[in-house]
mmCIF file of C-alpha atoms in Angstrom:
data_model
loop_
_atom_site.group_PDB
_atom_site.id
_atom_site.type_symbol
_atom_site.label_atom_id
_atom_site.label_comp_id
_atom_site.label_asym_id
_atom_site.label_seq_id
_atom_site.Cartn_x
_atom_site.Cartn_y
_atom_site.Cartn_z
ATOM 1 C CA THR A 1 -7.219 -55.796 -19.974
ATOM 2 C CA TYR A 2 -8.059 -59.124 -21.481
ATOM 3 C CA PHE A 3 -11.703 -59.366 -22.628
ATOM 4 C CA GLY A 4 -11.828 -63.071 -21.881
ATOM 5 C CA HIS A 5 -9.624 -62.716 -18.756
ATOM 6 C CA GLU A 6 -7.375 -65.419 -20.017
ATOM 7 C CA ASN A 7 -3.645 -65.083 -19.873
ATOM 8 C CA TRP A 8 -2.248 -65.617 -23.392
ATOM 9 C CA SER A 9 1.384 -66.432 -24.127
ATOM 10 C CA ALA A 10 3.364 -64.997 -27.037
ATOM 11 C CA LYS A 11 2.656 -68.287 -28.873
ATOM 12 C CA ASN A 12 -1.098 -67.578 -28.599
ATOM 13 C CA GLU A 13 -1.547 -70.347 -26.037
ATOM 14 C CA ASN A 14 -4.102 -69.899 -23.261
ATOM 15 C CA ARG A 15 -2.212 -70.157 -19.941
ATOM 16 C CA GLY A 16 -5.325 -70.001 -17.812
ATOM 17 C CA HIS A 17 -7.551 -67.368 -16.320
ATOM 18 C CA ASP A 18 -6.007 -64.308 -14.733
ATOM 19 C CA PHE A 19 -8.928 -62.707 -13.025
ATOM 20 C CA ARG A 20 -9.440 -64.188 -9.571
ATOM 21 C CA CYS A 21 -11.035 -63.101 -6.314
ATOM 22 C CA VAL A 22 -11.673 -64.492 -2.835
ATOM 23 C CA GLU A 23 -15.274 -65.497 -2.028
ATOM 24 C CA GLY A 24 -15.993 -66.959 1.377
ATOM 25 C CA GLY A 25 -12.302 -67.502 2.038
ATOM 26 C CA LYS A 26 -11.804 -69.469 -1.203
ATOM 27 C CA ASP A 27 -9.905 -68.483 -4.334
ATOM 28 C CA VAL A 28 -12.400 -68.165 -7.172
ATOM 29 C CA VAL A 29 -11.658 -67.805 -10.869
ATOM 30 C CA LEU A 30 -14.149 -65.596 -12.657
ATOM 31 C CA GLU A 31 -14.851 -67.752 -15.722
ATOM 32 C CA ASN A 32 -18.361 -66.625 -16.587
ATOM 33 C CA GLU A 33 -17.514 -63.036 -17.441
ATOM 34 C CA ARG A 34 -16.470 -63.384 -21.124
ATOM 35 C CA GLY A 35 -16.909 -60.118 -22.998
ATOM 36 C CA VAL A 36 -16.851 -57.951 -19.904
ATOM 37 C CA HIS A 37 -13.876 -55.633 -19.784
ATOM 38 C CA THR A 38 -11.615 -55.983 -16.734
ATOM 39 C CA SER A 39 -12.256 -52.362 -15.693
ATOM 40 C CA ALA A 40 -15.943 -53.183 -15.382
ATOM 41 C CA LEU A 41 -15.093 -56.286 -13.376
ATOM 42 C CA TYR A 42 -12.867 -54.199 -11.061
ATOM 43 C CA ALA A 43 -15.612 -51.619 -10.589
ATOM 44 C CA ASN A 44 -18.219 -54.287 -9.886
ATOM 45 C CA ARG A 45 -15.961 -56.080 -7.416
ATOM 46 C CA ILE A 46 -15.080 -52.856 -5.563
ATOM 47 C CA ARG A 47 -18.735 -51.927 -5.372
ATOM 48 C CA LYS A 48 -19.510 -55.323 -3.831
ATOM 49 C CA VAL A 49 -16.685 -55.055 -1.339
ATOM 50 C CA LEU A 50 -17.818 -51.628 -0.196
ATOM 51 C CA GLU A 51 -21.468 -52.658 0.111
ATOM 52 C CA GLU A 52 -20.781 -55.883 1.977
ATOM 53 C CA ARG A 53 -17.974 -54.607 4.285
ATOM 54 C CA ASP A 54 -18.157 -54.538 8.041
ATOM 55 C CA LYS A 55 -18.777 -50.831 8.610
ATOM 56 C CA GLU A 56 -17.068 -51.042 12.014
ATOM 57 C CA ARG A 57 -13.774 -52.029 10.440
ATOM 58 C CA GLU A 58 -11.333 -50.181 8.289
ATOM 59 C CA VAL A 59 -10.923 -51.175 4.613
ATOM 60 C CA PHE A 60 -7.704 -51.515 2.645
ATOM 61 C CA LEU A 61 -8.359 -51.537 -1.072
ATOM 62 C CA TYR A 62 -5.524 -52.165 -3.518
ATOM 63 C CA LEU A 63 -6.428 -51.709 -7.190
ATOM 64 C CA ALA A 64 -3.766 -52.443 -9.808
ATOM 65 C CA PRO A 65 -5.371 -52.351 -13.248
ATOM 66 C CA GLY A 66 -3.227 -53.684 -16.077
ATOM 67 C CA ASN A 67 -3.925 -50.774 -18.456
ATOM 68 C CA PRO A 68 -2.325 -49.801 -20.706
ATOM 69 C CA HIS A 69 -0.546 -52.996 -21.596
ATOM 70 C CA THR A 70 -0.934 -55.361 -24.475
ATOM 71 C CA PRO A 71 -3.220 -56.442 -25.875
ATOM 72 C CA TYR A 72 -4.483 -52.917 -26.485
ATOM 73 C CA GLN A 73 -8.177 -53.642 -26.129
ATOM 74 C CA PRO A 74 -10.052 -50.690 -24.565
ATOM 75 C CA PRO A 75 -13.815 -50.802 -24.185
ATOM 76 C CA SER A 76 -15.338 -50.050 -27.564
ATOM 77 C CA HIS A 77 -17.527 -47.169 -26.332
ATOM 78 C CA LEU A 78 -14.384 -45.113 -25.715
ATOM 79 C CA GLU A 79 -13.642 -44.783 -29.435
ATOM 80 C CA LEU A 80 -16.970 -43.027 -29.880
ATOM 81 C CA ARG A 81 -16.132 -40.585 -27.064
ATOM 82 C CA TYR A 82 -12.839 -39.643 -28.743
ATOM 83 C CA LYS A 83 -14.556 -39.112 -32.098
ATOM 84 C CA ALA A 84 -17.341 -37.023 -30.471
ATOM 85 C CA VAL A 85 -14.773 -34.425 -29.359
ATOM 86 C CA GLY A 86 -12.604 -34.592 -32.480
ATOM 87 C CA VAL A 87 -9.621 -36.339 -30.888
ATOM 88 C CA GLU A 88 -7.616 -38.942 -32.829
ATOM 89 C CA TRP A 89 -8.372 -42.402 -31.587
ATOM 90 C CA SER A 90 -5.597 -44.560 -30.163
ATOM 91 C CA PRO A 91 -6.252 -47.863 -28.370
ATOM 92 C CA ARG A 92 -3.447 -47.124 -25.905
ATOM 93 C CA ALA A 93 -4.954 -43.661 -25.117
ATOM 94 C CA GLY A 94 -8.294 -45.405 -24.775
ATOM 95 C CA LEU A 95 -6.869 -47.666 -22.065
ATOM 96 C CA ILE A 96 -5.493 -44.666 -20.214
ATOM 97 C CA THR A 97 -8.914 -43.000 -20.386
ATOM 98 C CA ASP A 98 -10.414 -46.273 -19.137
ATOM 99 C CA VAL A 99 -8.152 -46.184 -16.064
ATOM 100 C CA ASP A 100 -9.065 -42.541 -15.458
ATOM 101 C CA ASP A 101 -12.757 -43.506 -15.620
ATOM 102 C CA LEU A 102 -12.186 -46.409 -13.238
ATOM 103 C CA ILE A 103 -10.495 -44.136 -10.717
ATOM 104 C CA GLY A 104 -13.390 -41.743 -11.038
ATOM 105 C CA GLN A 105 -15.866 -44.524 -10.374
ATOM 106 C CA VAL A 106 -13.950 -45.611 -7.283
ATOM 107 C CA MET A 107 -13.906 -42.051 -5.963
ATOM 108 C CA GLU A 108 -17.701 -41.810 -6.548
ATOM 109 C CA MET A 109 -18.196 -45.099 -4.707
ATOM 110 C CA LEU A 110 -16.163 -43.898 -1.779
ATOM 111 C CA GLU A 111 -18.271 -40.720 -1.686
ATOM 112 C CA GLU A 112 -21.542 -42.732 -1.913
ATOM 113 C CA HIS A 113 -20.492 -44.846 1.105
ATOM 114 C CA GLY A 114 -19.409 -41.804 3.138
ATOM 115 C CA MET A 115 -15.773 -42.913 3.054
ATOM 116 C CA LEU A 116 -14.109 -40.324 0.831
ATOM 117 C CA ASN A 117 -13.284 -37.880 3.651
ATOM 118 C CA GLU A 118 -11.722 -40.653 5.691
ATOM 119 C CA THR A 119 -9.704 -42.245 2.906
ATOM 120 C CA LEU A 120 -6.206 -41.658 1.636
ATOM 121 C CA VAL A 121 -6.183 -42.453 -2.066
ATOM 122 C CA VAL A 122 -2.741 -43.033 -3.651
ATOM 123 C CA ILE A 123 -2.557 -43.130 -7.440
ATOM 124 C CA SER A 124 0.754 -44.224 -8.909
ATOM 125 C CA ASN A 125 2.276 -46.621 -11.350
ATOM 126 C CA ASP A 126 4.772 -49.404 -11.202
ATOM 127 C CA ASN A 127 7.610 -48.132 -13.430
ATOM 128 C CA GLY A 128 8.651 -45.576 -15.970
ATOM 129 C CA ALA A 129 7.496 -45.502 -19.541
ATOM 130 C CA LEU A 130 9.108 -47.062 -22.585
ATOM 131 C CA ARG A 131 12.250 -45.064 -23.547
ATOM 132 C CA ARG A 132 10.602 -43.258 -26.402
ATOM 133 C CA TYR A 133 8.017 -41.661 -24.058
ATOM 134 C CA ASN A 134 10.373 -40.489 -21.313
ATOM 135 C CA GLY A 135 11.321 -37.071 -22.666
ATOM 136 C CA PRO A 136 14.572 -35.919 -21.086
ATOM 137 C CA LEU A 137 14.882 -38.833 -18.610
ATOM 138 C CA ARG A 138 17.583 -41.387 -19.259
ATOM 139 C CA GLY A 139 16.459 -45.061 -19.435
ATOM 140 C CA GLY A 140 12.975 -46.421 -19.316
ATOM 141 C CA LYS A 141 10.886 -49.390 -18.378
ATOM 142 C CA TRP A 142 12.991 -52.383 -17.248
ATOM 143 C CA ASN A 143 15.838 -50.034 -16.368
ATOM 144 C CA MET A 144 17.102 -48.666 -13.086
ATOM 145 C CA ALA A 145 18.005 -45.277 -14.581
ATOM 146 C CA GLU A 146 15.782 -42.313 -13.735
ATOM 147 C CA GLY A 147 13.411 -42.920 -16.681
ATOM 148 C CA GLY A 148 12.697 -46.424 -15.414
ATOM 149 C CA VAL A 149 11.906 -45.620 -11.788
ATOM 150 C CA ARG A 150 10.726 -42.035 -11.664
ATOM 151 C CA THR A 151 6.934 -42.058 -11.829
ATOM 152 C CA PRO A 152 4.208 -39.573 -10.895
ATOM 153 C CA THR A 153 2.189 -40.115 -7.774
ATOM 154 C CA ILE A 154 -1.021 -38.388 -6.704
ATOM 155 C CA LEU A 155 -2.226 -38.299 -3.093
ATOM 156 C CA VAL A 156 -5.892 -37.465 -2.430
ATOM 157 C CA HIS A 157 -7.086 -36.756 1.115
ATOM 158 C CA PRO A 158 -9.088 -33.992 2.777
ATOM 159 C CA VAL A 159 -5.998 -32.748 4.606
ATOM 160 C CA PHE A 160 -4.422 -31.898 1.243
ATOM 161 C CA ARG A 161 -7.534 -29.899 0.320
ATOM 162 C CA GLY A 162 -7.514 -28.013 3.604
ATOM 163 C CA GLY A 163 -10.517 -30.014 4.926
ATOM 164 C CA GLY A 164 -8.775 -32.279 7.436
ATOM 165 C CA GLU A 165 -6.750 -31.976 10.578
#
């Protein structure tokens, strides 16, 4: 969720850009997007992929946003949303809200392109939470105990809503 899309080390050294894409078969580093939050870059890129795709071919889209990881830098407009409904602001919670919004945008894009009823959407995460957030589960992130590997997964497809075969 780096605003400058640079990968910073613990010593505050820039280790290079971490937002890349493939354009015309070439690896391209997005260097001219300073100040644009990565969630907006993901949404813009997905929109472009869906608009320019070969409509005769299937599409595999893998989205792995880095939220909520350090640095905790959610888009600034989210703080106003929290305050508007009287909820205490937390940058980490803002990043989770940002991911929720991004998933919503992707679902809307699939609907706009007539793809939602033909798409299996899998929403999951890579590992368990830090120990202090795992409730009754033993272990946590970086641990092979249940708290480190047990994660929620959501499957979205018309067949699960009774609308498919």
